[in-house]
CSV table of C-alpha atoms and ligand atoms in Angstrom, one decimal:
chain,number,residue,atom,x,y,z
A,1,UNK,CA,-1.8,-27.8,-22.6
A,2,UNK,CA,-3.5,-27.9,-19.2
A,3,UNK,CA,-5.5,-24.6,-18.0
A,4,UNK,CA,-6.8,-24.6,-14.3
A,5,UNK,CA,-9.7,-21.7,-13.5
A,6,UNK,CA,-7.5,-19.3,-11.5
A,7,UNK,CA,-9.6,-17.7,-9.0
A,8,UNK,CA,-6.6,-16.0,-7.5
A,9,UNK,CA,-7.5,-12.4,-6.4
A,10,UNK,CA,-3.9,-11.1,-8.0
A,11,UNK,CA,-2.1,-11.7,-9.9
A,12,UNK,CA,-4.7,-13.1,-11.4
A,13,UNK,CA,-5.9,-15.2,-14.9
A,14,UNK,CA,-5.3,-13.8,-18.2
A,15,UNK,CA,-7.4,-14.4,-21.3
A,16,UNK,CA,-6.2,-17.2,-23.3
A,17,UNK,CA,-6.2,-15.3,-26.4
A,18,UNK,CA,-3.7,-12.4,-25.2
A,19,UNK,CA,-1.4,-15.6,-23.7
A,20,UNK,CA,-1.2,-16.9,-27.1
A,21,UNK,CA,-0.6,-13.9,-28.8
A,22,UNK,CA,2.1,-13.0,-26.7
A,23,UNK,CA,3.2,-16.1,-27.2
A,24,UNK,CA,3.6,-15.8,-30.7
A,25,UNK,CA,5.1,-12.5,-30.8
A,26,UNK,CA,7.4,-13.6,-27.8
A,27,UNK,CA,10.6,-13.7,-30.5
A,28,UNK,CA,9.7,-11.8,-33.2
A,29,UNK,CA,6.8,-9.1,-32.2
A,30,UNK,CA,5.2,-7.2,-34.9
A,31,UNK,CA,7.6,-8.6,-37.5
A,32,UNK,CA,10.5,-6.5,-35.3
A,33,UNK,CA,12.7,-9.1,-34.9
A,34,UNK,CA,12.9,-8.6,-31.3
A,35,UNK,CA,10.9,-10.0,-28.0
A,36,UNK,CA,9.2,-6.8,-26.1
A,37,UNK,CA,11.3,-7.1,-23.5
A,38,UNK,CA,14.2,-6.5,-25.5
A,39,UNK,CA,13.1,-3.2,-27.3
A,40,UNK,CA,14.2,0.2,-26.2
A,41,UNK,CA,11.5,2.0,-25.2
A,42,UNK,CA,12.5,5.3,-27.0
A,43,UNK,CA,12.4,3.6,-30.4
A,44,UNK,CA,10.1,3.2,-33.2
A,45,UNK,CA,9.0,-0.1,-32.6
A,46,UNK,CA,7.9,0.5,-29.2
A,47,UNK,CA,6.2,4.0,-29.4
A,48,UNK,CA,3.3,2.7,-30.9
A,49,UNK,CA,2.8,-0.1,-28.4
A,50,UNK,CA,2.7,2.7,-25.8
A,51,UNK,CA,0.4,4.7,-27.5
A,52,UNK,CA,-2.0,2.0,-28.5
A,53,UNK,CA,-2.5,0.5,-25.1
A,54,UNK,CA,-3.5,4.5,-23.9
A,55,UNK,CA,-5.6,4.7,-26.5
A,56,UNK,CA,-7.5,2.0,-26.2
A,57,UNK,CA,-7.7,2.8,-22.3
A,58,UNK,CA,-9.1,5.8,-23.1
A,59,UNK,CA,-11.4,4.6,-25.3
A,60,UNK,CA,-13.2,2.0,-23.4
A,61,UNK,CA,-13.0,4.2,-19.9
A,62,UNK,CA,-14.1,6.7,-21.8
A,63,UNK,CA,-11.2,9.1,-19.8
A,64,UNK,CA,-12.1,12.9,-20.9
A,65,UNK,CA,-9.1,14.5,-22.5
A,66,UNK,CA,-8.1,16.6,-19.6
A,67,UNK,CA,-6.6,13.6,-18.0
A,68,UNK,CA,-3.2,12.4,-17.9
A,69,UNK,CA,-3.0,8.9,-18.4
A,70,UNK,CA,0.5,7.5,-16.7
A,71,UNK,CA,2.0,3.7,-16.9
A,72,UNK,CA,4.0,3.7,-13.4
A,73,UNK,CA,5.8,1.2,-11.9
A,74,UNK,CA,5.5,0.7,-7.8
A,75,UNK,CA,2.4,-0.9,-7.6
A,76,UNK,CA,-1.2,0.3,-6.2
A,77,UNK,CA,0.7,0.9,-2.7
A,78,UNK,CA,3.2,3.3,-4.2
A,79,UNK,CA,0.4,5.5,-5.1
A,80,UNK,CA,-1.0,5.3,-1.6
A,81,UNK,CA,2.3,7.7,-1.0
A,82,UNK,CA,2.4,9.4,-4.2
A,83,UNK,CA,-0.9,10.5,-4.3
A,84,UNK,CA,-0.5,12.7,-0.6
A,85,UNK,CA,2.8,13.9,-1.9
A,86,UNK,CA,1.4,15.2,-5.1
A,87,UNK,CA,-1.8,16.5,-3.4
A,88,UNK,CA,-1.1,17.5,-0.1
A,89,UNK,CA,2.5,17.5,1.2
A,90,UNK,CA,3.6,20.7,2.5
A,91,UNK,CA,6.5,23.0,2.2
A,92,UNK,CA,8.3,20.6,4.4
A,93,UNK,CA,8.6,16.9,5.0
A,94,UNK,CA,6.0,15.8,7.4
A,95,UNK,CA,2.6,16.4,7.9
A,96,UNK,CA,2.3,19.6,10.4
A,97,UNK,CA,2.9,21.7,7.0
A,98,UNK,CA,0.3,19.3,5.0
A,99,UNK,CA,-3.3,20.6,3.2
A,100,UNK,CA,-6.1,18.3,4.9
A,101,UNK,CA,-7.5,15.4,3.5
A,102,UNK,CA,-10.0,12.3,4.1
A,103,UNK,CA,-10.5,9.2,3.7
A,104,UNK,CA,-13.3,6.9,3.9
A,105,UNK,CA,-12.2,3.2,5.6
A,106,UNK,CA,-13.3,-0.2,4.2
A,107,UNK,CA,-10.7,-2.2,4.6
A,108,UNK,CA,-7.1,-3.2,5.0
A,109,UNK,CA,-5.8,-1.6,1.6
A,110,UNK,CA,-8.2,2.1,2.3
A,111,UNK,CA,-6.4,1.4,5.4
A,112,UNK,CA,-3.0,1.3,4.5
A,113,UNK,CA,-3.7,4.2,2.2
A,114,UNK,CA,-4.8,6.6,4.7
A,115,UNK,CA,-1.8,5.6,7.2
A,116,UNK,CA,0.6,6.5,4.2
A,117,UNK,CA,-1.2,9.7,4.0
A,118,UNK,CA,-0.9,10.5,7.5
A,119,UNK,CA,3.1,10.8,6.5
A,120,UNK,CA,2.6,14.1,4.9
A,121,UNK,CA,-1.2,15.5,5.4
A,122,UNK,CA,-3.9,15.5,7.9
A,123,UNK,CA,-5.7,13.0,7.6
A,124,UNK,CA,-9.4,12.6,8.5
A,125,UNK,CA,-11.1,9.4,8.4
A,126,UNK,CA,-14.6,10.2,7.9
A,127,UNK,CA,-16.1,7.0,8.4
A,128,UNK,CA,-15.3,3.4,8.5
A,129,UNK,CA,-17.0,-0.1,8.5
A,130,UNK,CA,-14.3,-1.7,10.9
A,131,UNK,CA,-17.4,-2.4,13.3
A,132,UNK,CA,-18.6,-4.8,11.2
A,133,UNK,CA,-15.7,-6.3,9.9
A,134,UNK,CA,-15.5,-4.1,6.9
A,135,UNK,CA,-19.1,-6.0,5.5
A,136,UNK,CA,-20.9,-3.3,4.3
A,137,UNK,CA,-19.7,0.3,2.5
A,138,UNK,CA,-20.2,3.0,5.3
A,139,UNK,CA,-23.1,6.1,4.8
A,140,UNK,CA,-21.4,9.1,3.8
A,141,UNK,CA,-23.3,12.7,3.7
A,142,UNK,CA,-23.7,14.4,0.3
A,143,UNK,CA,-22.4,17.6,-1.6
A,144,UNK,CA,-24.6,19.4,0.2
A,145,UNK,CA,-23.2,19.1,3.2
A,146,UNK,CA,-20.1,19.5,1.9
A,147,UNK,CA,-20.6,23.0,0.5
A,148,UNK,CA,-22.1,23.1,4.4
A,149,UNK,CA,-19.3,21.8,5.9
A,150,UNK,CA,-21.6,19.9,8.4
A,151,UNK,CA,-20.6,17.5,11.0
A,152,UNK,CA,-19.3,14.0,9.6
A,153,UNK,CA,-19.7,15.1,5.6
A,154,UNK,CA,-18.2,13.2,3.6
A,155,UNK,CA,-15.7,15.5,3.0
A,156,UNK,CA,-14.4,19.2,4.1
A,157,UNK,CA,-14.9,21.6,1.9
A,158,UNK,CA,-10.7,22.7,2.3
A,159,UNK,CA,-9.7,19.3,1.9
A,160,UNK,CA,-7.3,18.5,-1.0
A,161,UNK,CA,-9.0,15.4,-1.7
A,162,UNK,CA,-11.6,12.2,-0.6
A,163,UNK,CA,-10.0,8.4,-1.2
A,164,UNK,CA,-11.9,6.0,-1.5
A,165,UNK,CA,-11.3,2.5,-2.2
A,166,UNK,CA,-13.7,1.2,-4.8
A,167,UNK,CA,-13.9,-2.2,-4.4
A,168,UNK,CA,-11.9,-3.9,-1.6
A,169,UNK,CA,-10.6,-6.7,-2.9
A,170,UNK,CA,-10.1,-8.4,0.7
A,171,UNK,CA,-13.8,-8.1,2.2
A,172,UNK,CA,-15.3,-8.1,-1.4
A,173,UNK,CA,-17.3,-5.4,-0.8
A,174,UNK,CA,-18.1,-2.6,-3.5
A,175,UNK,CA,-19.5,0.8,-3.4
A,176,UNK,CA,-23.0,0.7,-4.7
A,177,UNK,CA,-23.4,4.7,-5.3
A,178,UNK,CA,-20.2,7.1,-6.3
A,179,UNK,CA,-20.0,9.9,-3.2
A,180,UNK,CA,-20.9,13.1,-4.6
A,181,UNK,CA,-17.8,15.5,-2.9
A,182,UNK,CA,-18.8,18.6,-4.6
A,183,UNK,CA,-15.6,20.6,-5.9
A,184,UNK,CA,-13.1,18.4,-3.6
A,185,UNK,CA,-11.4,16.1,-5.9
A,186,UNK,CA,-12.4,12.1,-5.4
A,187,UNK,CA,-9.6,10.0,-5.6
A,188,UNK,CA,-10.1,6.2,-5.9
A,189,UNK,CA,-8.3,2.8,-5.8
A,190,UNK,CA,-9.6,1.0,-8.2
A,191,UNK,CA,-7.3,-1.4,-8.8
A,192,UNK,CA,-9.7,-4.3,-8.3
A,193,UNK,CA,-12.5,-3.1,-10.3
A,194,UNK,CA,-10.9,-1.3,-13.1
A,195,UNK,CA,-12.9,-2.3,-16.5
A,196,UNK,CA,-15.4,-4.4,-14.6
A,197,UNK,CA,-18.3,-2.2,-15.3
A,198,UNK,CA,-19.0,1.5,-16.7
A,199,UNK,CA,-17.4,4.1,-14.7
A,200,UNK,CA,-17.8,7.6,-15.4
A,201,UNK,CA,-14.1,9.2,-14.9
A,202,UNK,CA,-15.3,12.6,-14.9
A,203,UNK,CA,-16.8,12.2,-11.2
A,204,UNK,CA,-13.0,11.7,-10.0
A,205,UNK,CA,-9.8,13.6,-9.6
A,206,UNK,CA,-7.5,10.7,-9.9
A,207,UNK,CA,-7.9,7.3,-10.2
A,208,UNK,CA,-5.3,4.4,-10.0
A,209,UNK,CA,-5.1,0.7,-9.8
A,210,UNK,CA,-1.9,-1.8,-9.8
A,211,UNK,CA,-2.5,-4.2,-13.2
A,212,UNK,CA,-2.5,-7.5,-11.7
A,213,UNK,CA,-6.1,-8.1,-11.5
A,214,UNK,CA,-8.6,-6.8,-14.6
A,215,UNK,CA,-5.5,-5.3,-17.1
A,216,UNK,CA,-2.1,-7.6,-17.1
A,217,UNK,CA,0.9,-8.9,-15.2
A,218,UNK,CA,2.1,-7.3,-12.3
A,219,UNK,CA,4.5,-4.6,-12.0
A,220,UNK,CA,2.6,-1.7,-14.4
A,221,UNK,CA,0.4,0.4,-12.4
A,222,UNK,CA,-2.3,2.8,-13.9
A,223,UNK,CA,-2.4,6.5,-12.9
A,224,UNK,CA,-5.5,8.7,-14.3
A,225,UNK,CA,-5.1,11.9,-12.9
A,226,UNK,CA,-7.2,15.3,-14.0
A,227,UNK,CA,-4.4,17.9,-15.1
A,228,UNK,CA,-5.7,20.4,-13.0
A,229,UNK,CA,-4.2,18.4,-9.7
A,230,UNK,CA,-0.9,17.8,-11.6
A,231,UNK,CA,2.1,20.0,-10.9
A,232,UNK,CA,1.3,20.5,-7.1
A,233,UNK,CA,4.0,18.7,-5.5
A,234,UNK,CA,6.7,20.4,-3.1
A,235,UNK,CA,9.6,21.0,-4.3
A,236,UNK,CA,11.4,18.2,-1.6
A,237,UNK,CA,9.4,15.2,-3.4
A,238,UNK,CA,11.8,13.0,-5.1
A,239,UNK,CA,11.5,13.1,-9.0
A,240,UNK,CA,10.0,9.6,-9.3
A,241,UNK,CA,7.6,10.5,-7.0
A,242,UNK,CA,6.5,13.7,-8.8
A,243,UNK,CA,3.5,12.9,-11.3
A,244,UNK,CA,4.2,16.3,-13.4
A,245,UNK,CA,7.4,14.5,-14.1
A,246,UNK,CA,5.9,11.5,-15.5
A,247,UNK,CA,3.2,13.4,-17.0
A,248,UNK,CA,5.6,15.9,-19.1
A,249,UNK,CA,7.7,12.6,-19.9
A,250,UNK,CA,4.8,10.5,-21.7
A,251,UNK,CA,5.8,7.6,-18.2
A,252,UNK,CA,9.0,7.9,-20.4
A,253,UNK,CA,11.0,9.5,-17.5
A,254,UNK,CA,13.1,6.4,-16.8
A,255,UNK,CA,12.6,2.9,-18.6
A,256,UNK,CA,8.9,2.1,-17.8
A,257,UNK,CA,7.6,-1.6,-17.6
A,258,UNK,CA,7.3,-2.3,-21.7
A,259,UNK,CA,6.0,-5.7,-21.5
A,260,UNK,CA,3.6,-4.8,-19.0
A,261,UNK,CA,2.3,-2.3,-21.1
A,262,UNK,CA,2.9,-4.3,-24.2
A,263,UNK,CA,0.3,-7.1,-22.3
A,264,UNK,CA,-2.0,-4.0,-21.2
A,265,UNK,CA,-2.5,-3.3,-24.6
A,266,UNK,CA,-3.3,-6.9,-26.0
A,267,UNK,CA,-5.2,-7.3,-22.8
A,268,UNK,CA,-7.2,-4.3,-23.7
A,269,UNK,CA,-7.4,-4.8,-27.2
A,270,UNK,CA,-9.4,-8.4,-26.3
A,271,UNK,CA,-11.6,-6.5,-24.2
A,272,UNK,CA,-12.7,-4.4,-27.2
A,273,UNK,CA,-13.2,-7.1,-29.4
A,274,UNK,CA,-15.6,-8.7,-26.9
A,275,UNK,CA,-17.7,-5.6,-26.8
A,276,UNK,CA,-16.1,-3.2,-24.3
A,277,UNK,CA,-17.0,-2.7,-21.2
A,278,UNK,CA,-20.5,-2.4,-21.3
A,279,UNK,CA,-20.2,-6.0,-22.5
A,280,UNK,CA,-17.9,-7.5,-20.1
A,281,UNK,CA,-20.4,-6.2,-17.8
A,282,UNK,CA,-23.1,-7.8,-18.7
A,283,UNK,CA,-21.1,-10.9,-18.3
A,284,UNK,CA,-19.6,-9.9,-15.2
A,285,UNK,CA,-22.9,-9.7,-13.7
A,286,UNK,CA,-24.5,-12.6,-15.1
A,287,UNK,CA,-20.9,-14.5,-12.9
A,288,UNK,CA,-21.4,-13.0,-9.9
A,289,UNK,CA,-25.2,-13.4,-9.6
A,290,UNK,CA,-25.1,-16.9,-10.7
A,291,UNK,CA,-22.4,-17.6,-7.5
A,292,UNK,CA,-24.5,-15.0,-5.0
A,293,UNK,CA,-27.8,-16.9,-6.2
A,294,UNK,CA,-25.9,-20.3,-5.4
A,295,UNK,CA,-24.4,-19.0,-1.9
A,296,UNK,CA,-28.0,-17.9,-1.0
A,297,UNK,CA,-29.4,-21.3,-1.3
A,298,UNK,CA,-26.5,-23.3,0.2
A,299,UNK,CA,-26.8,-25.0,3.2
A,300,UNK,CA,-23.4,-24.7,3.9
A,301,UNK,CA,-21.6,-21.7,2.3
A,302,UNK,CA,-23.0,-18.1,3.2
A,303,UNK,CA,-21.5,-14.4,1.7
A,304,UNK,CA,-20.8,-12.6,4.7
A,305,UNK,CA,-20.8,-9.1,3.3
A,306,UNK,CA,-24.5,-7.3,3.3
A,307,UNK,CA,-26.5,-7.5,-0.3
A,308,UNK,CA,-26.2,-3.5,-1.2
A,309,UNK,CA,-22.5,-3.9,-1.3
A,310,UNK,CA,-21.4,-7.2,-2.8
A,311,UNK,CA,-18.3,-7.0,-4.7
A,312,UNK,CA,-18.6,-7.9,-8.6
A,313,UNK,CA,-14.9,-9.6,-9.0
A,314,UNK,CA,-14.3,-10.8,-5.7
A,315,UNK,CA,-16.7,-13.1,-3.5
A,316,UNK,CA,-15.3,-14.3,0.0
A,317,UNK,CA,-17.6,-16.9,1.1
A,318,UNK,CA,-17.7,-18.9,4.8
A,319,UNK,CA,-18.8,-22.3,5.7
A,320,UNK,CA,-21.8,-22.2,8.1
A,321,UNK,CA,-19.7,-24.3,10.9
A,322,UNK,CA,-20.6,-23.2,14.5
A,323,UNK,CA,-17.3,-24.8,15.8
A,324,UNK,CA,-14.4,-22.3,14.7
A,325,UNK,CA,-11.7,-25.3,14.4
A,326,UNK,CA,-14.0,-27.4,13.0
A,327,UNK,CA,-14.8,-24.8,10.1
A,328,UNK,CA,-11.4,-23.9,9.7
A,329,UNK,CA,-10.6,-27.4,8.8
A,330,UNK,CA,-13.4,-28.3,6.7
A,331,UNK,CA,-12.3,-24.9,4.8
A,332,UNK,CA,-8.3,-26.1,4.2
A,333,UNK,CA,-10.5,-29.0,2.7
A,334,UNK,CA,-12.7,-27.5,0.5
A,335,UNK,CA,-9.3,-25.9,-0.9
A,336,UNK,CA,-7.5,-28.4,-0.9
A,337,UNK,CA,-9.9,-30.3,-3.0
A,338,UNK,CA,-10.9,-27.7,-5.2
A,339,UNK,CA,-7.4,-27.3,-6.1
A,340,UNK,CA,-7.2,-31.2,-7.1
A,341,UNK,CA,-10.1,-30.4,-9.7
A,342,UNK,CA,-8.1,-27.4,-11.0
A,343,UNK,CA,-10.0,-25.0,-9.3
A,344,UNK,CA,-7.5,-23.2,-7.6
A,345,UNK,CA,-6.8,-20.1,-5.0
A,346,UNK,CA,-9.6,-20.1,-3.4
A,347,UNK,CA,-8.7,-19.7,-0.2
A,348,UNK,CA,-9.6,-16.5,1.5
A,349,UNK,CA,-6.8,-13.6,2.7
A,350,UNK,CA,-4.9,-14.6,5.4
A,351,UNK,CA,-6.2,-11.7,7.3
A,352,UNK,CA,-10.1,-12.8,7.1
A,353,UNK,CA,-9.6,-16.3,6.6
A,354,UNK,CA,-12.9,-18.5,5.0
A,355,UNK,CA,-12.4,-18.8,1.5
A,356,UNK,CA,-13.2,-15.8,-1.8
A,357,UNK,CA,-13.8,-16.6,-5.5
A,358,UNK,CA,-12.2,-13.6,-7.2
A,359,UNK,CA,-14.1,-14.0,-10.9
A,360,UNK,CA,-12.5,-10.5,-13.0
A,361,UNK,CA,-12.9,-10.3,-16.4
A,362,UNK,CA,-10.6,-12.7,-17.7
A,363,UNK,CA,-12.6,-15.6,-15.9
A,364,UNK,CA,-15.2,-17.5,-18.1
A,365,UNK,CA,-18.4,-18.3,-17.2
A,366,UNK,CA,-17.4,-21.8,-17.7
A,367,UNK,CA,-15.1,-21.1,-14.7
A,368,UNK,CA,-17.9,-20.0,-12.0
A,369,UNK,CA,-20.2,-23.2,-13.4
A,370,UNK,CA,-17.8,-25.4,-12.8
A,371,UNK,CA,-17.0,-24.0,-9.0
A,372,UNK,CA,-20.6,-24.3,-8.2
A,373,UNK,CA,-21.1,-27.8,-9.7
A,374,UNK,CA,-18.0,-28.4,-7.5
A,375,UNK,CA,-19.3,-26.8,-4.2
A,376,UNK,CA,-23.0,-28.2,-4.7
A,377,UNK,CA,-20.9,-31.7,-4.5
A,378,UNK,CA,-18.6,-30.5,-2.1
A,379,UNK,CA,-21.9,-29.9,0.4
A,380,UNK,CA,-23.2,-33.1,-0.3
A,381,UNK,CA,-19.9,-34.9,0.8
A,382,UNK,CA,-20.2,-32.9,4.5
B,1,PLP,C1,-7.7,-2.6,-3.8
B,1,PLP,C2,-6.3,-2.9,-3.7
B,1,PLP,N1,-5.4,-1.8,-3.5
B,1,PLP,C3,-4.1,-2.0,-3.4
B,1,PLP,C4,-3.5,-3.2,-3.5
B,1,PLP,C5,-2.0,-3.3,-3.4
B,1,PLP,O1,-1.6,-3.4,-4.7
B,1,PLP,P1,0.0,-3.6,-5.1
B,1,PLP,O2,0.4,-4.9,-4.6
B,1,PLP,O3,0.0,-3.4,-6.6
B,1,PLP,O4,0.7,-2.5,-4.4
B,1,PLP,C6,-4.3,-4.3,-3.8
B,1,PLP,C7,-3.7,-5.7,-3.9
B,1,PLP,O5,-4.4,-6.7,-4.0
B,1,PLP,C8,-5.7,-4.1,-3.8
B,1,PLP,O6,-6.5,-5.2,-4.0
């Protein structure tokens, strides 16, 4: 069997030990007789998949118990509409009749997710890092001036909520400090940093992240949403779209993505046998400093994104090539040859260009040694 070091920033690598366990349950799982993706998912032998993979999520993100947690479908981007709907939409379609909200931007998918906003609320982009190409996480002013409602606070004290995008998976830039917003309800996208490191819930109203990166295959997508903001949604949203729906339905409203959950849940249980997340970490930071520490002593690769906010999973990196042709081709190179060593996607979004490691948690250490042994011979080829 051959196994390359994916370093694809989703969908991304799985662990080898929940491949092979699906594998072997792929016919017969749990002694059922049947493959997960052939079970109903209102019978007995599917409940308690459902219910172990949110119990272990709660568990390790140690989620208080006045959060709904809710398997969706729609990816990350669906919630970048379901979330204003929910929150903020008004009595009519549009925004004129929408509640007020901000959002903070760092990047293309913060972006996105305050244009989607803009549909039905009114939106206020409170700061942004688009001067700098979206290298550093922008100052935002505290509770204090929240409860003041002083110029360019990080949020208004009416506002329904603050988004923010956690870590932006494009720019690989994360934010170092969790904006304090006082009683308006921080919602994040954390679908790049999910289970990365400790994250204490409790400062958020909602939090959501598509699986494809840190929890399992595309097409589930995690909603953790305080109860308190559930149940607010006009009465024009369409039921899919409505999160008290899902919510009173256990994500059981229509057929939800079983396998996806099903790999969640092996995905998750893994995690916990490694340590939890206070354990993966530790190993998360001893990847990422080992490939910062390398990228500040090459000669020819530089991070572009300023120290405070480097990214954890995902690490663009540029080749120090005054000539923008010139670089551009010794990059298609570098990924070209990478790829030939099984080191592969490493080539950077095609909106940035240069290239990005993404290392989440299912990358081995073994993984990030083996890029830098590559690069360090890479540079000596130049
Ligand atoms: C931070 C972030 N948000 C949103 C998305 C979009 O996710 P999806 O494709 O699940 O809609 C991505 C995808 O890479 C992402 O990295």
């Amino acid at each position: 069997m051959k196994r390359v070091f994916n370093f694809s920033p989703g969908p991304s690598a799985l662990p080898l030990p929940v491949l092979e366990k699906a594998a072997a349950g792929m016919c017969d799982a749990n002694g059922t007789g049947q493959s997960v993706m052939e079970m109903s998912h209102r019978s007995k032998d599917f409940k308690p998949i459902i219910e172990k993979t949110e119990t272990l999520l709660r568990e390790l993100m140690g989620i208080p118990a006045n959060y709904k947690v809710l398997f969706l479908q729609g990816g990350a981007s669906l919630q970048f509409s379901m979330l204003p709907l929910n929150l903020a939409a008004g009595e009519a379609p549009g925004a004129a009749s929408g509640k007020k909200v901000s959002y903070i931007d760092t990047g293309v998918w913060a972006d996105k997710a305050a244009k989607e906003a803009a549909k039905y609320a009114a939106v206020s982009v409170r700061a942004s890092s688009k001067d700098k190409a979206y290298t550093y996480i922008p100052q935002v002013s505290s509770a204090n001036a929240v409860a003041n409602a002083v110029a360019n606070a990080v949020a208004d004290p009416d506002d329904a909520y603050l988004h923010i995008t956690l870590n932006n998976t494009i720019v690989g830039t994360k934010w170092a400090d969790i904006p304090d917003t006082g009683k308006v309800p921080l919602v994040s996208d954390i679908s790049s940093c999910i289970l990365s490191e400790p994250l204490d819930v409790s400062k958020f109203g909602m939090l959501y992240a598509g699986a494809q990166k840190n929890l399992g295959p595309a097409g589930t997508t995690v909603v953790i949403i305080r109860e308190d903001l559930i149940g607010h949604a006009p009465a024009w949203t369409p039921a899919m779209l409505r999160y008290e729906i899902h919510a009173a339905e256990g994500s059981m409203y229509n057929t939800p993505p079983c396998y996806g959950i099903y790999i969640i849940g092996l995905v998750l249980e893994w995690l916990k046998d490694l340590g939890g997340v206070n354990a993966i970490a530790k190993l998360n930071h001893e990847k990422a400093a080992l490939f910062y520490q390398y990228l500040e002593n090459s000669k020819l690769f530089y991070s572009p994104v300023e120290k405070p906010f480097r990214s954890l999973m995902n690490i663009p990196f540029v080749a120090r090539v005054e000539d923008a042709e010139k670089r551009g081709e010794l990059e298609t190179r570098f990924v070209k040859e990478a790829a030939a060593v099984d080191l592969i996607n490493l080539a950077g979004h095609r909106l940035v260009g240069g290239m990005r490691a993404s290392i989440y948690n299912a990358m081995p250490i073994e993984g990030v040694k083996a890029l830098i042994q590559f690069m360090e011979k890479f540079e000596k080829s130049v």
